[in-house]
CSV table of C-alpha atoms in Angstrom, one decimal:
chain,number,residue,atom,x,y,z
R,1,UNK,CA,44.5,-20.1,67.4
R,2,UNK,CA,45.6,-17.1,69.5
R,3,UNK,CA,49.3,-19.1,69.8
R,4,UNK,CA,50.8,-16.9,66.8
R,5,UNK,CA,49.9,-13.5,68.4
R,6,UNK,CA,51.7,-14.4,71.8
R,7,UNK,CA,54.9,-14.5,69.5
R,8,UNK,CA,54.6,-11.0,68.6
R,9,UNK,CA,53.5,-9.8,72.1
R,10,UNK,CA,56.8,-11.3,73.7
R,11,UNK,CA,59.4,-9.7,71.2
R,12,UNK,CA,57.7,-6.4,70.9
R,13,UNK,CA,57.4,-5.9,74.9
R,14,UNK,CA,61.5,-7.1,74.8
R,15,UNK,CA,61.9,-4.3,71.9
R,16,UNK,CA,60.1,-1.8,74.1
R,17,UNK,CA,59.9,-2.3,77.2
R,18,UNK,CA,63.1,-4.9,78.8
R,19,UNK,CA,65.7,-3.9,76.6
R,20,UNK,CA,65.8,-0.3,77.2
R,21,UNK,CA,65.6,-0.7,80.7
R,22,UNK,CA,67.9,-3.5,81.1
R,23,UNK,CA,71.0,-2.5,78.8
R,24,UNK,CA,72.2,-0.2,76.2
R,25,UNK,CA,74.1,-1.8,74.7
R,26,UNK,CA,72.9,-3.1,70.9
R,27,UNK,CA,74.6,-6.4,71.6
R,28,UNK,CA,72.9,-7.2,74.6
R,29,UNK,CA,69.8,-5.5,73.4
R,30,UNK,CA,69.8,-8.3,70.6
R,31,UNK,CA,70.5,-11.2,73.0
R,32,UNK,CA,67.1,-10.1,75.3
R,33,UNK,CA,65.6,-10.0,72.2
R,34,UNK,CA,66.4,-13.5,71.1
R,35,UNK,CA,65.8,-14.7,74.4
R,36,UNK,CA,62.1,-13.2,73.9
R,37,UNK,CA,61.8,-15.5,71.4
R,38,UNK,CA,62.4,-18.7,73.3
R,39,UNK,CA,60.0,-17.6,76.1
R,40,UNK,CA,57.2,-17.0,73.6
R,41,UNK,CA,57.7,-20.6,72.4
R,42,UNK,CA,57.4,-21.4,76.4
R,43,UNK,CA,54.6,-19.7,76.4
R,44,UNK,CA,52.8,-20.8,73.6
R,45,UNK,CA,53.2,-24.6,74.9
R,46,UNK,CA,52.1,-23.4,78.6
R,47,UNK,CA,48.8,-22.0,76.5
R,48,UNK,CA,48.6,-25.4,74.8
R,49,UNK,CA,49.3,-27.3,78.2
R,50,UNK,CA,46.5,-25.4,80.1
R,51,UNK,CA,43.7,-25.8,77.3
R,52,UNK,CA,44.3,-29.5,77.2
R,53,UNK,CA,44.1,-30.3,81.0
R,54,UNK,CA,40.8,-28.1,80.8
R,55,UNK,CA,39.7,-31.2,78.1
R,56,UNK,CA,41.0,-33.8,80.6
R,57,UNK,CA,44.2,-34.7,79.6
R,58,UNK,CA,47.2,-35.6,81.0
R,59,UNK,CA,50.7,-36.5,80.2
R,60,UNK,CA,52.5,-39.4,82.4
R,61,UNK,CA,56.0,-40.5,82.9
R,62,UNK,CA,54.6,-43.9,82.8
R,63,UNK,CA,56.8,-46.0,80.3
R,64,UNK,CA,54.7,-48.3,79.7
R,65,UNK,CA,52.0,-46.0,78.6
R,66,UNK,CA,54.5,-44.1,76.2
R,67,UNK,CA,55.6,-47.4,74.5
R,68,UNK,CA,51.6,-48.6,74.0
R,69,UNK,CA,51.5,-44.8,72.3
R,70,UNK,CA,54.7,-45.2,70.1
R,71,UNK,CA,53.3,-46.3,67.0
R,72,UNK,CA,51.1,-44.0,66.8
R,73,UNK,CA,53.0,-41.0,67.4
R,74,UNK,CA,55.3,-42.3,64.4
R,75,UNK,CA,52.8,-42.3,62.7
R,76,UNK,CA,51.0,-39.3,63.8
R,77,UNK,CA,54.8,-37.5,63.0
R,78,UNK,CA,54.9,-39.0,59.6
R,79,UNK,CA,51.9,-37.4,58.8
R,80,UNK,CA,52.5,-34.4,59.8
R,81,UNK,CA,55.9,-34.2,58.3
R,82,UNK,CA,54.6,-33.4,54.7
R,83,UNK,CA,51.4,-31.0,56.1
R,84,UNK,CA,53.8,-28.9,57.5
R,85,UNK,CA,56.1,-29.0,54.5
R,86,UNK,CA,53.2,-27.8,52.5
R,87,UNK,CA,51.9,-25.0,55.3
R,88,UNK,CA,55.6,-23.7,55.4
R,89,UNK,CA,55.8,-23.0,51.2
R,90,UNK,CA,55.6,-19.3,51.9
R,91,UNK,CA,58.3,-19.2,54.8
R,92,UNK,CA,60.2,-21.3,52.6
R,93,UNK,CA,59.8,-18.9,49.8
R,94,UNK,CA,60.6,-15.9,51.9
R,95,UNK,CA,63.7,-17.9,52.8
R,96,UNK,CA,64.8,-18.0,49.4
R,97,UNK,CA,63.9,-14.6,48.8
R,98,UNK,CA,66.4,-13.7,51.7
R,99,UNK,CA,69.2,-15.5,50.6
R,100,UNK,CA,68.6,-13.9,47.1
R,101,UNK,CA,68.8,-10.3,48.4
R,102,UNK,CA,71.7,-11.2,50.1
R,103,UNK,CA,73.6,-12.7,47.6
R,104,UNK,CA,72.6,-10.2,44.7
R,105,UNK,CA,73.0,-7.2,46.2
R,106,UNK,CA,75.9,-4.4,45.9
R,107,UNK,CA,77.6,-4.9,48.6
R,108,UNK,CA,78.2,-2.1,50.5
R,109,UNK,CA,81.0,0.0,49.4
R,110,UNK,CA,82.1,-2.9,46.9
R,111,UNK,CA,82.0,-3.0,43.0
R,112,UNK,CA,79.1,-2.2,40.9
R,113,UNK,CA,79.2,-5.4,39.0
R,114,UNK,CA,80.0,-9.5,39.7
R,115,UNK,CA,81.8,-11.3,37.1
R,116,UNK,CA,80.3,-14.4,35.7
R,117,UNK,CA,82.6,-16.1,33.0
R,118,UNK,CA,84.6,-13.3,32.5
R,119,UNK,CA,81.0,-10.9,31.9
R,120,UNK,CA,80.7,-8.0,33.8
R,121,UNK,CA,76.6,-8.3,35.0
R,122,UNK,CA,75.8,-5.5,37.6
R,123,UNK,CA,73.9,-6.1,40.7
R,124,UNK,CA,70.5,-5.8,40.2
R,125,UNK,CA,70.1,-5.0,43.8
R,126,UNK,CA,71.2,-2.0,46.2
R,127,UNK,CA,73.4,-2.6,49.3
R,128,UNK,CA,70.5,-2.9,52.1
R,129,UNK,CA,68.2,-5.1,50.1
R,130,UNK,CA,68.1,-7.8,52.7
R,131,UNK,CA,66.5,-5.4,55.5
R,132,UNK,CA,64.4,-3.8,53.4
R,133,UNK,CA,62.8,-7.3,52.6
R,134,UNK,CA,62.9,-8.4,56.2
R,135,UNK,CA,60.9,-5.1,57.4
R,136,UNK,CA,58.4,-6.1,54.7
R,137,UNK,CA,57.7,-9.7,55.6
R,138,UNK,CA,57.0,-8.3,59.0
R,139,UNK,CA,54.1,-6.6,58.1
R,140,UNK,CA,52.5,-9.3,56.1
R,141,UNK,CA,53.0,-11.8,58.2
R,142,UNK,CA,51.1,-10.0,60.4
R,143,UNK,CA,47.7,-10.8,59.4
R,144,UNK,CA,48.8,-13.8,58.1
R,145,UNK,CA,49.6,-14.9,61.8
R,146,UNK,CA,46.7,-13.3,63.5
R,147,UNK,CA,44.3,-14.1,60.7
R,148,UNK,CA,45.0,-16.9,58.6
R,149,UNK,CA,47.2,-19.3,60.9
R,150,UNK,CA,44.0,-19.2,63.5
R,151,UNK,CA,41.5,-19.5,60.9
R,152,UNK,CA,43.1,-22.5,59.9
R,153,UNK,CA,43.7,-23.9,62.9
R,154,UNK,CA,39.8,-23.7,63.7
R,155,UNK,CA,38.8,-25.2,60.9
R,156,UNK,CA,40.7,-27.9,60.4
R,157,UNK,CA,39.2,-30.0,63.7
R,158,UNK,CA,35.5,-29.5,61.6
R,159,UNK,CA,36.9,-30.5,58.3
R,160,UNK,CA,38.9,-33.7,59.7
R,161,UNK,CA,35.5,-34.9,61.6
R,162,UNK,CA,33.2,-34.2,58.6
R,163,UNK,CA,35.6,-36.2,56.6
R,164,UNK,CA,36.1,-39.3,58.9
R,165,UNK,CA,32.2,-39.1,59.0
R,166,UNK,CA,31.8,-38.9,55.1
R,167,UNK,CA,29.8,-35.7,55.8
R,168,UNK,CA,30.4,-34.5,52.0
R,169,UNK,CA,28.1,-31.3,52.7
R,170,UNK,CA,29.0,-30.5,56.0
R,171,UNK,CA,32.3,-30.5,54.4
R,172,UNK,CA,31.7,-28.5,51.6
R,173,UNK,CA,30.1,-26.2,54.0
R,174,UNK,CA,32.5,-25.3,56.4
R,175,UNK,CA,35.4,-25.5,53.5
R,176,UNK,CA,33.6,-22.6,51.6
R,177,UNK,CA,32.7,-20.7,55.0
R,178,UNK,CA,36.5,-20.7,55.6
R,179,UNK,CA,37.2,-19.7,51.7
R,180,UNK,CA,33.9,-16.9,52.2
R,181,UNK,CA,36.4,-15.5,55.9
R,182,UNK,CA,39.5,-15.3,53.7
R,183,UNK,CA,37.7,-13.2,51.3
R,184,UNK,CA,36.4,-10.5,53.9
R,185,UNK,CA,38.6,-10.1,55.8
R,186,UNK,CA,42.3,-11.8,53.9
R,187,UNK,CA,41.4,-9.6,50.6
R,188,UNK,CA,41.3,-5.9,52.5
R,189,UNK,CA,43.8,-6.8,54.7
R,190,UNK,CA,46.0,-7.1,51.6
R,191,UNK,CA,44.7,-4.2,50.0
R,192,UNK,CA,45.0,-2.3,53.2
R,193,UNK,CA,49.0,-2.9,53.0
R,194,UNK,CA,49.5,-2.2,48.9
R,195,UNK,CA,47.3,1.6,49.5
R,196,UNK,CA,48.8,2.1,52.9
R,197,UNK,CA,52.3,1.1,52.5
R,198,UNK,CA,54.3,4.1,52.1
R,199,UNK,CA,52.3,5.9,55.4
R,200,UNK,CA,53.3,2.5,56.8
R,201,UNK,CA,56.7,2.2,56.1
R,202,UNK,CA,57.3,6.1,56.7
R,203,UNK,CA,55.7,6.0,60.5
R,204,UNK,CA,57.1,2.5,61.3
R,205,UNK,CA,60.6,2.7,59.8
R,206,UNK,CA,61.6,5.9,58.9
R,207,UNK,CA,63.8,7.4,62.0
R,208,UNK,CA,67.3,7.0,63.8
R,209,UNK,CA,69.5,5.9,60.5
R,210,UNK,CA,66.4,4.6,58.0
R,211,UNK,CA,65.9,7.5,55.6
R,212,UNK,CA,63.2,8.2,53.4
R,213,UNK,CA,65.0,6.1,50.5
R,214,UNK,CA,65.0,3.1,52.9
R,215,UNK,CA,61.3,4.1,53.7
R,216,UNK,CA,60.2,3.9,50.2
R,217,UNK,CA,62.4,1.1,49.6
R,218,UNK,CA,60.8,-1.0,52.3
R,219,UNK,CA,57.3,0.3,51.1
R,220,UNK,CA,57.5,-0.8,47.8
R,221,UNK,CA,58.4,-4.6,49.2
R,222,UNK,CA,55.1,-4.3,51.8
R,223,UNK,CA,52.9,-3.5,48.9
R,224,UNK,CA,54.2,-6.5,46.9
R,225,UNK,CA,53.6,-8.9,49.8
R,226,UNK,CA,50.4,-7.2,49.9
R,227,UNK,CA,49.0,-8.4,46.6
R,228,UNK,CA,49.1,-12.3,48.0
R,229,UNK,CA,47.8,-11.8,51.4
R,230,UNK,CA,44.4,-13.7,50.5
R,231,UNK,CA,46.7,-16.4,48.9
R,232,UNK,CA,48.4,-16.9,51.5
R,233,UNK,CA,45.3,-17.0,54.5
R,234,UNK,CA,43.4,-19.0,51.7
R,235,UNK,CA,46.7,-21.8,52.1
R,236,UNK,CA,46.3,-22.4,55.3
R,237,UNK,CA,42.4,-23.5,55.0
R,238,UNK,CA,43.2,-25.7,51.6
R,239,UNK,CA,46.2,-27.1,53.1
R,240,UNK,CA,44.6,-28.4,56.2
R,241,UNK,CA,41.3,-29.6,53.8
R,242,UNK,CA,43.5,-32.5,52.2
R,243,UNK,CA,44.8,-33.0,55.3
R,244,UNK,CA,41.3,-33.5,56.8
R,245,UNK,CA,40.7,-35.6,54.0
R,246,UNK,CA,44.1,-37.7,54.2
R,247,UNK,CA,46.0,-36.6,51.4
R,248,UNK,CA,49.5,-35.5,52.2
R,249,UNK,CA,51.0,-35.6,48.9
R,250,UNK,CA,49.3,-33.2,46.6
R,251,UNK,CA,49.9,-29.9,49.1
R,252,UNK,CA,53.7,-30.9,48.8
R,253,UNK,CA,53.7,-31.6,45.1
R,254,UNK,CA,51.6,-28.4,44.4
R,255,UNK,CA,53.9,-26.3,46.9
R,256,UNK,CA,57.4,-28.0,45.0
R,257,UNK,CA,56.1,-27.0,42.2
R,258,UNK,CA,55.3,-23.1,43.5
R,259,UNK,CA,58.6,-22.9,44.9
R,260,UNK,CA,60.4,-23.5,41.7
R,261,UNK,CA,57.9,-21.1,40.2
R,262,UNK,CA,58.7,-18.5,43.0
R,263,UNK,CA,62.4,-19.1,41.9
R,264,UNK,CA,62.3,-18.3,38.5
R,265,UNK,CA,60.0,-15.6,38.6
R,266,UNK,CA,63.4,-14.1,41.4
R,267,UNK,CA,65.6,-14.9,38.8
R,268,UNK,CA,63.4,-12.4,36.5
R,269,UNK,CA,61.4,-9.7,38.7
R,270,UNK,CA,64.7,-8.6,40.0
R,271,UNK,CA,65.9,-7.0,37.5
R,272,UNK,CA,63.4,-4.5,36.3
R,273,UNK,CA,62.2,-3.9,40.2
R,274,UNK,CA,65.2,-4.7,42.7
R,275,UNK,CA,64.2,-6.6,46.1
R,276,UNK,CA,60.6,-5.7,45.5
R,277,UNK,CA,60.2,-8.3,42.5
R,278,UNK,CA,61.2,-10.9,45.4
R,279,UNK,CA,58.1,-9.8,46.8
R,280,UNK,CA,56.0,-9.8,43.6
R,281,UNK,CA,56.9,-13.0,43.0
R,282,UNK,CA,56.5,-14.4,46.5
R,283,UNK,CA,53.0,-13.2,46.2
R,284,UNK,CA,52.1,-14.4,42.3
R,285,UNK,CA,53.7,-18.1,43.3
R,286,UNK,CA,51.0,-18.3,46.0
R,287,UNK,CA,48.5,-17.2,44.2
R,288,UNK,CA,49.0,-20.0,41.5
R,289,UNK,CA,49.4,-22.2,44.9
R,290,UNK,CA,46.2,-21.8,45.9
R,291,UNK,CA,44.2,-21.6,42.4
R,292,UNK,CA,45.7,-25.3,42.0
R,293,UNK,CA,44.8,-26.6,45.0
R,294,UNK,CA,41.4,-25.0,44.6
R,295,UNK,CA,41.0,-26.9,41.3
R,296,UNK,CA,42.8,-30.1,42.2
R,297,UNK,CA,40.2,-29.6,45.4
R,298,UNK,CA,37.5,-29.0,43.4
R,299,UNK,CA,37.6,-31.2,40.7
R,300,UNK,CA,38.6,-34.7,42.6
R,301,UNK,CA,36.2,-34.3,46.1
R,302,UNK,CA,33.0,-31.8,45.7
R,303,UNK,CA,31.8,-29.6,43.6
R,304,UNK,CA,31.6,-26.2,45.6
R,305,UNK,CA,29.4,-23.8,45.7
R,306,UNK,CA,30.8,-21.6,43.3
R,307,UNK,CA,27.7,-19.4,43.2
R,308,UNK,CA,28.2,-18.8,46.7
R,309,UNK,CA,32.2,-17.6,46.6
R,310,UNK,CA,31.2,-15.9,43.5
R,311,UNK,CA,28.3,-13.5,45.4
R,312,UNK,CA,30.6,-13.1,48.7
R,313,UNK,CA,33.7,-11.9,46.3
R,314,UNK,CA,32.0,-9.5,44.2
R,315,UNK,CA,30.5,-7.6,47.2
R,316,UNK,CA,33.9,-7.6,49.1
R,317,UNK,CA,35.8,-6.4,46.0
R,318,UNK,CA,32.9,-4.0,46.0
R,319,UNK,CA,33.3,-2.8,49.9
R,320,UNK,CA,37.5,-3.0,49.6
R,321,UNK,CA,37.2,-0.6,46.5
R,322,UNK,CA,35.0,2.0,48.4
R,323,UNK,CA,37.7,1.8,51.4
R,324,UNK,CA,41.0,2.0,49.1
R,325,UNK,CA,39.5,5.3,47.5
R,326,UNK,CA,38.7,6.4,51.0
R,327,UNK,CA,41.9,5.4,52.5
R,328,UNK,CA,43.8,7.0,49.2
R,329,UNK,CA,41.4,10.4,49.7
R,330,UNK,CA,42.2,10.6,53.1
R,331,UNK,CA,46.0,10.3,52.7
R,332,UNK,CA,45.6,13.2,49.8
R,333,UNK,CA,44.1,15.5,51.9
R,334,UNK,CA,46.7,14.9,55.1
R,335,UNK,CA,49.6,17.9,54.8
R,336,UNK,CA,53.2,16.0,55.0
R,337,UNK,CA,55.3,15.6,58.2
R,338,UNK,CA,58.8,15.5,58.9
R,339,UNK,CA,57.7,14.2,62.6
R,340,UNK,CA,57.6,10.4,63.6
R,341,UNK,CA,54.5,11.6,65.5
R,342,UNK,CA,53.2,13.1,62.7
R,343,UNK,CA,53.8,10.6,60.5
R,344,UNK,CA,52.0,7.9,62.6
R,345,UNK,CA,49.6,10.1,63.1
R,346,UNK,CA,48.6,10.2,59.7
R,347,UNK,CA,49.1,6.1,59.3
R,348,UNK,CA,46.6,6.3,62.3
R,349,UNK,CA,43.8,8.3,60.9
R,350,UNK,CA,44.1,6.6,57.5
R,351,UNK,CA,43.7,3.3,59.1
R,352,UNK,CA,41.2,4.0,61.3
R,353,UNK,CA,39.1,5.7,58.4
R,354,UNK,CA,39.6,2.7,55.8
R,355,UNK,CA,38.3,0.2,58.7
R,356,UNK,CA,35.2,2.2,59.4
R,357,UNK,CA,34.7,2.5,55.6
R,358,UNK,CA,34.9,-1.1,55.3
R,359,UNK,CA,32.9,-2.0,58.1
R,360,UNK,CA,30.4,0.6,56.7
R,361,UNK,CA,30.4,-0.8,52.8
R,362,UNK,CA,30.5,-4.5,54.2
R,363,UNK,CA,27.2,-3.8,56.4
R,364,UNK,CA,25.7,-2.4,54.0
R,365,UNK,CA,26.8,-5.3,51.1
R,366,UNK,CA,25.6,-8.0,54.3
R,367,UNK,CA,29.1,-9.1,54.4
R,368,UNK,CA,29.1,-9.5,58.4
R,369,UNK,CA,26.2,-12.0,58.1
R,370,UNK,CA,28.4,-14.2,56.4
R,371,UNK,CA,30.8,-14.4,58.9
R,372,UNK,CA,30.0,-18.2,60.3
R,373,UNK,CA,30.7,-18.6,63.8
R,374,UNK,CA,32.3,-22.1,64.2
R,375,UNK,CA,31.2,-24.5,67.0
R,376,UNK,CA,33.7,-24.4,69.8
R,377,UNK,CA,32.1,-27.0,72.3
R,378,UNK,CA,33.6,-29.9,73.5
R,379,UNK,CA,31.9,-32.2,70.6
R,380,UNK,CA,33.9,-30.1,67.9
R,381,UNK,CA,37.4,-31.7,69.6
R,382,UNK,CA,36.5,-34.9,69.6
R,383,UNK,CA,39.1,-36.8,67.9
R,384,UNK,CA,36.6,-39.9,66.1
R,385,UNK,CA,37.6,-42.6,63.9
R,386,UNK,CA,40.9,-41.2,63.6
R,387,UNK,CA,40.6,-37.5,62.7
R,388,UNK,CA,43.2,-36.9,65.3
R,389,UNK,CA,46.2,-37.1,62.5
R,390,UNK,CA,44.2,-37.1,59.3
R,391,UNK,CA,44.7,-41.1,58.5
R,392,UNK,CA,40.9,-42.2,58.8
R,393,UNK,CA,38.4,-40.6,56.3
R,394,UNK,CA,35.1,-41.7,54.6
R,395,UNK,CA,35.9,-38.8,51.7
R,396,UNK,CA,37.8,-40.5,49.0
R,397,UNK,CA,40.9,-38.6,49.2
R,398,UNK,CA,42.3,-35.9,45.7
R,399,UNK,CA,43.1,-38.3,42.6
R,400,UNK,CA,40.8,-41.5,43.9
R,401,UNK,CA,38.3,-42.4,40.8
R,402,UNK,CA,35.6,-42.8,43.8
């Protein structure tokens, strides 16, 4: 669960720290940087290696051995092929958004306009578009990898052992715990972005050749990512619940489906709010992702307990309304700075104040008693009656009449 963050560690210490010191020059600046990248991934599988020996596994070169394990890896890989199709909706989206920003922007000291059978249809886009939207998808992917990725990557060993055991209510159980930790801490993560994504953007970004029109350009984009942070934490845990339960299909059918949403809602946000519709968009298309495999969820395996999600969302809405006035009072009082230093300054102090608001508010509300705290022995890794890839399962899988 703590894989994702190792990727972040690794690029920022080569932004920082080893390309400075090593080169100045951009281009080889950029080539430490990618390099970063690949030793993260090395990394990450060391971390994976280690905690697996530590369970009493090991990997052979024994031929034999591999050729008794062949079948099921196929089918292990088969499996996973359409789980991770469905997981990967949102980076698939924020692929599309790329190329979109690309493609329909003014390019930089070119025409105003593109012709389309003989039409004259201006660019809805300004030159830069593209890294304006790839400084925003930083910042939401950032909870997204710290938060949701690990939450679902908890969870899913729980859900796929409840299921081969036809444990309905331990299910249910742990499904809604995961839903109740996406609401406290996915929903005020996204709302911390939308109130604090100019302060963000202008302490970040804004220096060396981003101006304050980049800055604000950039800000709008975080806040629209902003709006689907929940959605897209709440994915990971729905995604990985049919998986548990050995339905592969209806994630990827559901995700098709929100891509060609995503896709059309481009075609039209674009034009009335420039890169940042990509983002709105990005953001409403989850959404609708996960309300549909909520109800697809809900309506073919167990009735949840609505009364439940229903308490714990009405008291965080509750605590993440006290924090945004904070946060928004805080930032009103603050004078404005022309410094970097100032300006993260500021981004400091109104983050620090909106998490000890929402800490306060959620205490208060009982929100941090909710906050399950998942088995991690030895028993909750145990791979029985084929949990291991998600093939075995006593829960009739979605769209079963059982």
């Amino acid at each position: 669960a703590t894989a994702p963050v190792v990727l972040n560690v690794c690029w920022l210490l080569a932004i920082g720290l080893l390309a400075p010191l090593t080169s100045s020059d951009p281009r080889t600046q950029v080539f430490l940087l990618a390099g970063s990248i690949v030793v993260s991934g090395a990394v990450q599988w060391g971390m994976q290696w280690a905690a697996l020996r530590r369970y009493g596994f090991r990997f052979t070169l024994d031929w034999l051995a591999w050729r008794a394990s062949r079948d099921a890896l196929v089918t292990m890989g088969r499996d996973m092929a359409p789980m991770l199709l469905g997981l990967a909706i949102v980076q698939i989206n924020g692929l599309v958004d790329g190329l979109m920003a690309l493609l329909l922007a003014q390019p930089r000291g070119g025409p105003a306009s593109f012709a389309i059978f003989g039409h004259a249809i201006p660019y809805p886009m300004q030159s830069g578009a593209a890294s304006a939207l790839y400084l925003g998808e930083r910042l939401y992917q950032f909870p997204l990898g710290v938060f949701g990725v690990a939450l679902g990557t908890v969870i899913y060993p729980l859900l796929a052992r409840h299921a081969a055991g036809g444990q309905r209510a331990a299910f249910r159980e742990d499904l809604v715990s995961g839903l109740k930790l996406v609401l406290v801490i996915g929903f005020p993560a996204g709302v911390g972005l939308v109130v604090l994504a100019g302060p963000i953007a202008d302490g970040l970004f804004r220096y060396g050749n981003v101006t304050a029109d980049h800055a604000a350009r950039a800000a709008r984009i975080v806040a629209g990512y902003g709006i689907g942070v929940w959605a897209y934490c709440a994915m990971q845990v729905l995604v990985r619940a049919y998986y548990a339960l050995g339905d592969r299909r209806t994630p990827v059918r559901v995700g098709m489906a929100a891509l060609g949403l995503n896709l059309a809602l481009n075609c039209t946000l674009i034009w009335p709010f420039a890169e940042a519709g990509l983002a709105v968009a990005t953001a409403i298309s989850a959404t609708v992702q996960v309300i549909a495999l909520f109800w697809l969820l809900q309506r073919h395996i167990v009735t949840l307990a609505w009364h439940a999600l229903a308490d714990t969302t009405w008291r965080v809405l509750l605590a993440t309304a006290a924090m945004a006035c904070t946060v928004l009072a805080i930032l009103a009082c603050l004078p404005a700075s022309q410094t970097v230093a100032g300006r993260l300054a500021h981004l400091a102090i109104a983050t620090i104040v909106g998490l000890v608001g929402y800490a306060v508010c959620a205490t208060s509300l009982g929100l941090l008693k909710l906050l399950p705290a998942f088995p991690r022995d030895r028993a909750s890794l145990e791979l029985v009656d084929g949990q291991g890839d998600g093939a075995t399962t006593n829960i009739p899988p979605p769209g079963s009449d059982t």
